[in-house]
Structure formats: structure tokens, C-alpha cells
Backbone as a chain_set.jsonl record, in Angstrom:
{"seq": "MERWVPFRRSRPDRVVDLVRRVAEARDAGEHGHGVEVVVEAPRTRWWRALFNRDDTLAQARIVVTREGGEVRYPFDIQLVTAYGANAAHRVGTRPGWAVSNSAGMAFVIQKGTHRAGFDFEELTAGAVAALARLRRKPQERGWRARIDRSVRRS", "coords": {"N": [[15.989, -3.774, 8.447], [13.4, -5.45, 6.796], [13.302, -8.12, 4.407], [12.246, -7.965, 0.959], [9.165, -9.331, -0.118], [8.129, -11.227, -2.723], [5.195, -11.209, -4.865], [2.258, -12.138, -6.771], [0.099, -9.969, -8.579], [-2.595, -10.75, -8.669], [-2.723, -12.494, -6.555], [-2.476, -11.66, -3.618], [-2.043, -12.853, -1.105], [0.264, -13.268, 0.424], [0.932, -10.717, 1.209], [-1.247, -10.064, 2.781], [-0.72, -11.787, 4.893], [1.604, -10.555, 5.937], [0.519, -8.111, 6.84], [-1.304, -9.046, 8.775], [0.489, -10.261, 10.576], [1.928, -8.043, 11.595], [-0.202, -6.599, 12.771], [-1.206, -8.431, 14.691], [0.992, -8.621, 16.371], [0.983, -6.141, 17.425], [2.877, -4.209, 16.939], [4.886, -1.487, 17.663], [6.954, -0.341, 16.296], [10.303, 0.879, 15.516], [10.603, 3.517, 16.454], [8.368, 3.965, 17.919], [6.207, 5.007, 16.577], [4.602, 3.477, 15.013], [3.961, 0.914, 12.479], [4.381, 0.141, 9.052], [3.188, -1.595, 6.158], [4.708, -1.957, 3.177], [3.772, -1.854, -0.127], [4.793, -2.516, -3.35], [4.549, -1.67, -6.718], [5.549, -3.11, -9.852], [8.04, -1.541, -11.934], [7.154, 0.309, -14.834], [7.661, -0.608, -18.221], [10.35, 0.98, -19.909], [9.851, 2.322, -22.398], [7.106, 2.561, -22.443], [6.658, 4.01, -20.156], [7.831, 6.42, -20.782], [5.987, 7.937, -22.221], [3.833, 8.066, -20.525], [4.244, 9.283, -18.035], [5.084, 7.542, -16.005], [7.347, 6.473, -14.838], [8.451, 6.18, -12.356], [8.878, 4.443, -9.212], [6.032, 2.958, -7.764], [4.328, 3.084, -4.791], [2.335, 1.743, -2.152], [1.714, 2.546, 1.039], [0.752, 0.929, 3.704], [-0.72, 1.779, 6.652], [-0.491, -0.014, 9.329], [-0.149, -0.313, 12.141], [-0.407, 2.177, 14.679], [0.814, 4.888, 16.721], [2.344, 3.551, 19.587], [1.626, 0.976, 18.902], [-1.038, 0.621, 18.336], [-3.914, -0.764, 16.796], [-6.389, 0.068, 14.616], [-9.456, 1.169, 13.059], [-9.897, 4.193, 11.16], [-8.031, 2.671, 8.457], [-5.174, 3.914, 6.978], [-3.783, 4.357, 3.748], [-1.029, 5.39, 2.242], [-0.308, 6.739, -0.878], [2.442, 6.668, -2.882], [3.504, 8.016, -5.595], [4.154, 9.006, -9.048], [2.135, 10.787, -9.512], [1.719, 12.313, -7.304], [-0.1, 14.217, -4.882], [-2.48, 14.104, -6.278], [-2.98, 11.487, -6.884], [-4.767, 10.031, -5.247], [-7.325, 10.916, -6.005], [-7.371, 10.11, -8.617], [-7.607, 7.423, -8.353], [-10.142, 6.975, -7.263], [-13.061, 5.849, -5.411], [-13.948, 2.982, -3.4], [-16.604, 0.891, -2.185], [-17.031, 1.607, 1.24], [-14.699, 2.973, 1.522], [-12.568, 5.908, 1.46], [-11.097, 8.848, -0.062], [-8.249, 11.036, 0.066], [-6.357, 14.032, -0.202], [-4.076, 15.38, 1.447], [-1.857, 17.793, 2.819], [-0.141, 17.645, 0.635], [0.079, 14.941, 0.104], [-1.147, 11.76, -0.991], [-3.904, 9.758, -0.061], [-5.695, 6.715, 0.41], [-8.405, 5.489, 2.203], [-9.5, 3.053, 4.387], [-12.553, 2.525, 5.795], [-14.358, 1.547, 8.748], [-15.622, -0.454, 11.509], [-14.454, -1.513, 14.704], [-15.993, -3.472, 15.816], [-16.877, -5.17, 13.842], [-14.649, -6.565, 13.255], [-11.358, -6.801, 11.8], [-10.781, -6.309, 8.383], [-8.473, -7.482, 6.753], [-7.931, -8.644, 4.307], [-9.468, -7.151, 2.46], [-8.311, -4.67, 2.939], [-5.688, -5.057, 1.982], [-6.291, -5.788, -0.667], [-7.41, -3.379, -1.517], [-5.167, -1.661, -1.456], [-3.483, -2.83, -3.395], [-5.173, -2.703, -5.614], [-5.434, 0.076, -5.913], [-2.814, 0.839, -6.653], [-2.621, -0.63, -9.024], [-4.57, 0.603, -10.584], [-3.41, 3.078, -10.984], [-1.3, 2.442, -12.578], [-0.814, 1.976, -16.009], [-2.062, -0.714, -17.71], [-1.155, -2.831, -15.746], [1.386, -5.098, -14.679], [1.301, -8.617, -13.996], [3.207, -10.022, -12.592], [6.14, -9.335, -10.531], [5.499, -7.696, -8.43], [5.953, -6.585, -5.04], [6.434, -6.739, -1.447], [7.026, -5.431, 1.865], [7.831, -5.133, 5.369], [7.917, -2.121, 7.163], [9.52, -0.921, 9.801], [10.696, 1.395, 10.629], [9.324, 3.8, 10.742], [8.595, 7.245, 11.036], [6.478, 9.568, 12.307], [4.925, 12.794, 12.342]], "CA": [[14.967, -3.732, 7.436], [13.024, -6.779, 6.34], [13.455, -8.398, 2.983], [11.065, -7.858, 0.109], [8.44, -10.574, -0.37], [7.483, -11.11, -4.037], [3.865, -11.791, -5.012], [1.54, -11.817, -8.006], [-0.963, -8.988, -8.334], [-3.865, -11.44, -8.453], [-2.615, -13.359, -5.378], [-1.772, -10.897, -2.58], [-2.166, -13.507, 0.196], [1.502, -13.083, 1.191], [0.854, -9.374, 1.786], [-2.231, -10.182, 3.866], [0.005, -12.414, 6.007], [2.463, -9.532, 6.545], [-0.351, -7.173, 7.558], [-1.793, -9.762, 9.964], [1.6, -10.461, 11.509], [2.186, -6.753, 12.263], [-1.357, -6.264, 13.602], [-1.271, -9.341, 15.84], [2.099, -8.305, 17.27], [0.778, -4.769, 17.939], [4.238, -3.682, 16.844], [4.95, -0.019, 17.669], [8.053, 0.082, 15.446], [11.562, 1.301, 16.136], [10.491, 4.834, 17.072], [7.095, 4.045, 18.636], [5.208, 5.701, 15.762], [3.822, 2.504, 14.263], [4.594, 0.094, 11.454], [3.686, 0.121, 7.769], [3.523, -2.612, 5.169], [4.932, -1.248, 1.921], [3.487, -2.638, -1.326], [5.423, -1.821, -4.472], [4.213, -2.156, -8.058], [6.738, -3.155, -10.709], [8.235, -0.404, -12.834], [6.638, 0.163, -16.185], [8.733, -0.685, -19.215], [10.836, 2.34, -20.161], [9.233, 2.953, -23.561], [5.732, 2.898, -22.088], [6.757, 5.041, -19.121], [8.246, 7.666, -21.409], [4.807, 8.687, -22.66], [2.758, 8.021, -19.536], [4.671, 9.798, -16.724], [4.933, 6.382, -15.142], [8.668, 5.87, -14.762], [8.906, 6.064, -10.975], [8.279, 3.361, -8.44], [4.738, 3.276, -7.168], [4.18, 2.38, -3.525], [1.207, 1.941, -1.25], [2.236, 2.342, 2.39], [-0.399, 0.612, 4.556], [-0.481, 2.057, 8.074], [-1.109, -1.129, 10.055], [-0.216, 0.093, 13.544], [-0.149, 3.588, 14.941], [1.643, 5.13, 17.9], [2.166, 2.595, 20.671], [1.196, -0.323, 18.391], [-2.5, 0.574, 18.256], [-4.514, -1.217, 15.538], [-7.78, 0.533, 14.618], [-9.984, 1.871, 11.89], [-9.695, 3.872, 9.749], [-6.68, 2.33, 8.024], [-4.695, 4.802, 5.924], [-2.81, 3.863, 2.784], [-0.428, 6.512, 1.524], [0.129, 6.411, -2.233], [3.654, 7.391, -3.254], [3.584, 7.799, -7.04], [4.487, 10.178, -9.852], [0.975, 11.675, -9.538], [1.7, 13.116, -6.088], [-1.346, 14.28, -4.116], [-3.622, 13.818, -7.159], [-3.138, 10.041, -7.05], [-5.96, 9.54, -4.552], [-8.527, 11.215, -6.794], [-7.292, 9.308, -9.843], [-7.996, 6.062, -7.984], [-11.566, 6.887, -6.982], [-13.392, 5.147, -4.167], [-14.601, 1.678, -3.358], [-17.535, 0.91, -1.049], [-16.358, 1.531, 2.535], [-13.401, 3.638, 1.409], [-12.554, 7.342, 1.169], [-9.815, 9.318, -0.589], [-7.847, 12.325, 0.606], [-5.044, 14.56, -0.571], [-3.778, 16.39, 2.462], [-0.442, 18.14, 3.006], [0.615, 17.233, -0.538], [0.189, 13.486, 0.049], [-2.371, 11.078, -1.406], [-4.302, 8.65, 0.797], [-6.968, 6.018, 0.346], [-8.686, 5.193, 3.606], [-10.506, 2.014, 4.615], [-13.359, 2.815, 6.969], [-14.962, 0.374, 9.361], [-15.71, -0.425, 12.962], [-13.749, -2.638, 15.32], [-16.971, -4.516, 16.172], [-16.989, -6.113, 12.729], [-13.354, -7.208, 13.049], [-10.546, -6.156, 10.777], [-10.816, -6.963, 7.081], [-7.149, -7.292, 6.195], [-7.963, -9.029, 2.895], [-9.971, -5.987, 1.728], [-7.301, -3.627, 3.087], [-4.617, -5.382, 1.042], [-6.85, -5.704, -2.02], [-7.557, -1.961, -1.823], [-3.842, -1.105, -1.734], [-3.023, -3.366, -4.68], [-6.054, -2.157, -6.658], [-5.095, 1.487, -6.109], [-1.59, 0.896, -7.449], [-2.913, -1.161, -10.361], [-5.325, 1.61, -11.321], [-2.49, 4.154, -11.343], [-0.427, 1.924, -13.626], [-1.519, 1.579, -17.227], [-1.796, -2.13, -18.009], [-0.208, -3.333, -14.737], [1.886, -6.453, -14.845], [0.869, -9.606, -13.006], [4.381, -10.392, -11.8], [7.07, -8.263, -10.21], [5.031, -6.966, -7.254], [6.656, -7.003, -3.832], [5.997, -6.081, -0.211], [7.909, -5.59, 3.022], [7.434, -4.44, 6.597], [8.772, -0.977, 7.494], [9.447, -0.627, 11.238], [11.445, 2.622, 10.904], [8.423, 4.91, 10.445], [8.56, 8.428, 11.917], [5.361, 10.455, 11.963], [4.874, 13.995, 13.182]], "C": [[14.668, -5.154, 6.964], [13.215, -6.905, 4.841], [12.131, -8.195, 2.254], [10.476, -9.245, -0.116], [7.751, -10.422, -1.723], [6.09, -11.738, -4.016], [3.288, -11.411, -6.368], [0.396, -10.874, -7.663], [-2.293, -9.669, -8.012], [-3.865, -12.337, -7.212], [-1.863, -12.663, -4.257], [-1.814, -11.537, -1.189], [-0.899, -13.368, 1.049], [1.522, -11.708, 1.863], [-0.139, -9.369, 2.947], [-1.56, -10.792, 5.092], [0.918, -11.415, 6.709], [1.639, -8.561, 7.385], [-0.855, -7.81, 8.851], [-0.704, -9.911, 11.026], [1.892, -9.175, 12.288], [1.041, -6.417, 13.214], [-1.421, -7.138, 14.851], [-0.171, -9.049, 16.856], [1.914, -6.956, 17.954], [2.119, -4.044, 18.002], [4.214, -2.157, 16.744], [6.088, 0.512, 16.802], [9.251, 0.565, 16.228], [11.447, 2.608, 16.91], [9.175, 5.035, 17.828], [5.978, 4.712, 17.858], [4.343, 4.753, 14.948], [4.64, 1.815, 13.186], [3.729, 0.113, 10.2], [4.103, -1.097, 6.971], [3.564, -1.885, 3.831], [4.697, -2.214, 0.766], [4.037, -1.848, -2.504], [5.044, -2.49, -5.791], [5.486, -2.197, -8.898], [6.827, -1.905, -11.584], [7.633, -0.731, -14.198], [7.825, 0.099, -17.144], [9.077, 0.727, -19.683], [10.128, 3.027, -21.314], [7.78, 3.326, -23.293], [5.725, 4.041, -21.071], [7.088, 6.406, -19.707], [7.054, 8.546, -21.781], [3.716, 8.805, -21.608], [3.119, 8.568, -18.167], [4.634, 8.701, -15.661], [6.267, 5.683, -14.919], [9.195, 5.726, -13.338], [8.287, 4.837, -10.317], [6.955, 3.843, -7.874], [4.581, 2.42, -5.918], [2.844, 2.721, -2.875], [1.734, 1.578, 0.129], [1.043, 2.179, 3.334], [-0.024, 0.858, 6.011], [-1.236, 0.982, 8.867], [-1.234, -0.796, 11.533], [0.138, 1.567, 13.65], [0.727, 3.705, 16.187], [1.311, 4.13, 19.01], [1.717, 1.216, 20.215], [-0.304, -0.484, 18.277], [-2.953, 0.156, 16.854], [-5.978, -0.803, 15.58], [-8.155, 1.111, 13.259], [-9.951, 3.36, 12.16], [-8.236, 3.532, 9.473], [-6.308, 3.234, 6.855], [-3.713, 4.058, 5.026], [-2.29, 5.068, 2.028], [0.069, 6.022, 0.17], [1.324, 7.294, -2.587], [3.9, 7.076, -4.725], [3.987, 9.085, -7.738], [3.343, 11.187, -9.876], [0.861, 12.545, -8.294], [0.354, 13.057, -5.371], [-2.57, 13.959, -4.969], [-3.886, 12.328, -7.323], [-4.42, 9.531, -6.415], [-7.219, 9.774, -5.375], [-8.526, 10.505, -8.143], [-7.794, 7.888, -9.582], [-9.505, 5.948, -7.837], [-11.814, 6.096, -5.714], [-13.992, 3.779, -4.432], [-15.612, 1.764, -2.224], [-16.777, 0.723, 0.264], [-15.013, 2.219, 2.564], [-13.605, 5.129, 1.17], [-11.192, 7.677, 0.583], [-9.527, 10.694, -0.021], [-6.516, 12.739, 0.002], [-4.753, 15.71, 0.382], [-2.273, 16.554, 2.609], [0.416, 17.638, 1.851], [0.813, 15.739, -0.672], [-1.169, 12.887, -0.297], [-2.649, 9.893, -0.488], [-5.598, 8.034, 0.299], [-7.174, 5.46, 1.744], [-9.797, 4.15, 3.69], [-11.238, 2.34, 5.903], [-13.935, 1.508, 7.514], [-15.069, 0.556, 10.854], [-15.023, -1.656, 13.523], [-14.699, -3.769, 15.678], [-17.085, -5.575, 15.085], [-15.699, -6.911, 12.535], [-12.62, -6.515, 11.918], [-10.566, -6.97, 9.493], [-9.489, -6.713, 6.372], [-7.076, -7.714, 4.726], [-8.415, -7.849, 2.042], [-8.966, -4.834, 1.796], [-6.173, -3.84, 2.076], [-5.094, -5.274, -0.392], [-7.009, -4.244, -2.448], [-6.233, -1.304, -2.168], [-3.341, -1.551, -3.104], [-3.864, -2.798, -5.819], [-5.743, -0.687, -6.943], [-3.835, 1.62, -6.964], [-1.833, 0.419, -8.881], [-3.663, -0.133, -11.198], [-4.423, 2.762, -11.771], [-1.484, 3.736, -12.413], [-1.289, 1.608, -14.842], [-1.101, 0.147, -17.543], [-0.789, -2.729, -17.023], [0.173, -4.792, -14.982], [1.36, -7.35, -13.729], [2.015, -9.957, -12.056], [5.223, -9.165, -11.484], [6.631, -7.395, -9.034], [5.801, -7.465, -6.049], [6.17, -6.186, -2.643], [7.031, -6.326, 0.876], [7.32, -4.828, 4.197], [8.425, -3.314, 6.851], [8.543, -0.611, 8.96], [10.107, 0.697, 11.608], [10.624, 3.886, 10.643], [8.552, 6.01, 11.51], [7.423, 9.319, 11.438], [5.384, 11.661, 12.863], [3.461, 14.321, 13.585]], "O": [[15.579, -5.956, 6.759], [13.278, -5.913, 4.115], [11.054, -8.246, 2.847], [11.211, -10.219, -0.284], [6.871, -9.573, -1.866], [5.83, -12.671, -3.257], [3.764, -10.486, -7.027], [-0.201, -10.97, -6.591], [-3.035, -9.192, -7.154], [-4.908, -12.886, -6.855], [-0.724, -13.029, -3.965], [-1.639, -10.839, -0.191], [-0.987, -13.353, 2.277], [2.064, -11.556, 2.958], [0.107, -8.74, 3.976], [-1.811, -10.354, 6.215], [1.007, -11.417, 7.937], [2.018, -8.228, 8.508], [-0.833, -7.175, 9.905], [-0.947, -9.713, 12.217], [2.082, -9.215, 13.504], [1.283, -5.995, 14.345], [-1.664, -6.636, 15.948], [-0.375, -9.208, 18.059], [2.591, -6.653, 18.936], [2.443, -3.368, 18.978], [3.59, -1.603, 15.84], [6.173, 1.722, 16.593], [9.216, 0.65, 17.456], [12.128, 2.787, 17.92], [8.893, 6.129, 18.317], [4.907, 4.962, 18.411], [3.431, 5.202, 14.255], [5.827, 2.084, 13.002], [2.501, 0.103, 10.279], [5.231, -1.576, 7.091], [2.581, -1.276, 3.409], [5.339, -3.261, 0.682], [3.774, -0.653, -2.638], [5.193, -3.7, -5.962], [6.4, -1.402, -8.677], [5.813, -1.297, -11.926], [7.612, -1.88, -14.64], [8.871, 0.694, -16.887], [8.192, 1.569, -19.834], [9.827, 4.217, -21.218], [7.275, 4.298, -23.854], [4.876, 4.93, -21.132], [6.666, 7.432, -19.175], [7.121, 9.769, -21.661], [2.768, 9.569, -21.787], [2.375, 8.344, -17.211], [4.19, 8.937, -14.538], [6.325, 4.457, -14.821], [10.288, 5.195, -13.141], [7.306, 4.275, -10.804], [6.801, 5.019, -7.546], [4.685, 1.195, -5.972], [2.309, 3.819, -3.027], [2.151, 0.444, 0.365], [0.403, 3.159, 3.715], [0.884, 0.218, 6.54], [-2.451, 1.061, 9.048], [-2.301, -0.973, 12.121], [0.874, 2.12, 12.832], [1.309, 2.719, 16.64], [0.143, 3.899, 19.325], [1.448, 0.357, 21.055], [-0.798, -1.603, 18.136], [-2.441, 0.656, 15.853], [-6.73, -1.245, 16.448], [-7.308, 1.48, 12.445], [-9.976, 3.756, 13.326], [-7.327, 4.023, 10.143], [-7.035, 3.312, 5.864], [-2.92, 3.239, 5.489], [-3.023, 5.696, 1.264], [0.777, 5.019, 0.081], [1.22, 8.521, -2.588], [4.431, 6.019, -5.068], [4.143, 10.126, -7.101], [3.564, 12.345, -10.231], [0.0, 13.422, -8.231], [-0.259, 11.995, -5.262], [-3.605, 13.574, -4.425], [-4.929, 11.948, -7.857], [-5.094, 8.678, -6.992], [-8.091, 8.907, -5.43], [-9.584, 10.322, -8.745], [-8.337, 7.236, -10.473], [-10.093, 4.943, -8.237], [-10.871, 5.715, -5.021], [-14.469, 3.474, -5.526], [-15.487, 2.641, -1.37], [-15.976, -0.203, 0.395], [-14.259, 2.069, 3.526], [-14.673, 5.561, 0.736], [-10.246, 6.9, 0.707], [-10.445, 11.434, 0.331], [-5.656, 11.901, -0.271], [-5.137, 16.855, 0.143], [-1.515, 15.586, 2.534], [1.566, 17.249, 2.054], [1.632, 15.3, -1.479], [-2.211, 13.438, 0.06], [-1.747, 9.117, -0.173], [-6.491, 8.737, -0.175], [-6.227, 5.012, 2.389], [-10.884, 4.332, 3.142], [-10.631, 2.423, 6.971], [-13.985, 0.497, 6.813], [-14.664, 1.581, 11.403], [-15.011, -2.714, 12.894], [-14.265, -4.911, 15.83], [-17.357, -6.741, 15.373], [-15.667, -7.84, 11.727], [-13.207, -5.734, 11.169], [-10.388, -8.188, 9.522], [-9.389, -5.847, 5.504], [-6.246, -7.197, 3.978], [-7.81, -7.572, 1.006], [-8.791, -4.105, 0.82], [-5.759, -2.901, 1.395], [-4.391, -4.732, -1.245], [-6.77, -3.908, -3.608], [-6.173, -0.475, -3.076], [-2.834, -0.741, -3.879], [-3.33, -2.449, -6.871], [-5.785, -0.258, -8.096], [-3.796, 2.426, -7.893], [-1.31, 1.0, -9.833], [-3.415, -0.012, -12.397], [-4.652, 3.353, -12.826], [-0.887, 4.585, -13.076], [-2.371, 1.035, -14.71], [0.09, -0.154, -17.629], [0.316, -3.097, -17.422], [-0.639, -5.597, -15.438], [1.017, -6.875, -12.647], [1.802, -10.162, -10.861], [5.051, -8.102, -12.08], [7.331, -6.447, -8.679], [6.252, -8.611, -6.018], [5.586, -5.113, -2.79], [7.802, -7.284, 0.824], [6.431, -3.991, 4.038], [9.636, -3.52, 6.766], [7.501, -0.06, 9.315], [10.085, 1.089, 12.775], [11.193, 4.938, 10.351], [8.61, 5.737, 12.709], [7.416, 9.768, 10.292], [5.808, 11.577, 14.016], [3.231, 15.3, 14.294]]}, "num_chains": 1, "name": "protein.A"}
């Protein structure tokens, strides 16, 4: 497992670098199911979380590569939060994005075509923005990201 990389919410360039590195390597992961970049928002202070159902870790799992190391649109971002499948609809959409809550999981999805090239900056910004919207008054510091090569999908 890779180490966590800290970053500021307003400066996710380190996360963009992680996403690019995985995409350029066309990494299929340990089980051949692909690789995700996991973005984690800092925990909310306990007294604020007590009243806002916001005491769990909030993650955005960016699906960078799929089975066999394939990199293609649409890019899925699974939201793992206290809101469960409703998280996607709480976030809303951005231009070029869609939301879904399927099989009890929440997703935001970046649409696009391979002809335009991959917009990893927008992909990362969308993941961070989704987590920030789900957090009330998100902190600037304490965010972190890592590469997850142990993904198993069915």
C-alpha cells in the first residue's frame, strides 16, 4: 500500500500528479481490476460532527484505470460517506458530469470523449469539490490522497 500524500483543499496538484502517474502507467492493479486514487477529507471536529452526522471519514475513490489497465471516459468517482447512496444527489452536478446511486453506492461521473484528451485536473477538482460539498465548512488543511492497487471489482 502506498503512503498517504497530504495536500490543501485549494491546491490538489499533488492528487492530479497521482492520477496522471496511474493513467500513464496503465496500471491494472494487483488483481487486474484497475487502480483507484483515494482522496480523503479531514474528519470534522467532534462537536460539529455530533449534530451534523458527519463523524465518519469521507472518501472519493477515483477509478483511474479499469480492468487490464484501460483508461477511458467516463471516469467514476465513488463517494464513501455517512450519507451512503444519497451522497451523489446531495452533491448535484457540474457541467460535463452526472450523478448516480446504484447498488447502494454513490457515484459522480465525469463524462467526455477520448478525442479531447483526459482532463485530470477537472477530474480531481470534481472529487475534491464533491467531498467539500458534503462537509459543512470543510477545512483547508488535513486532506490526503493515496493510490489503491488492491481493488477488486465484480
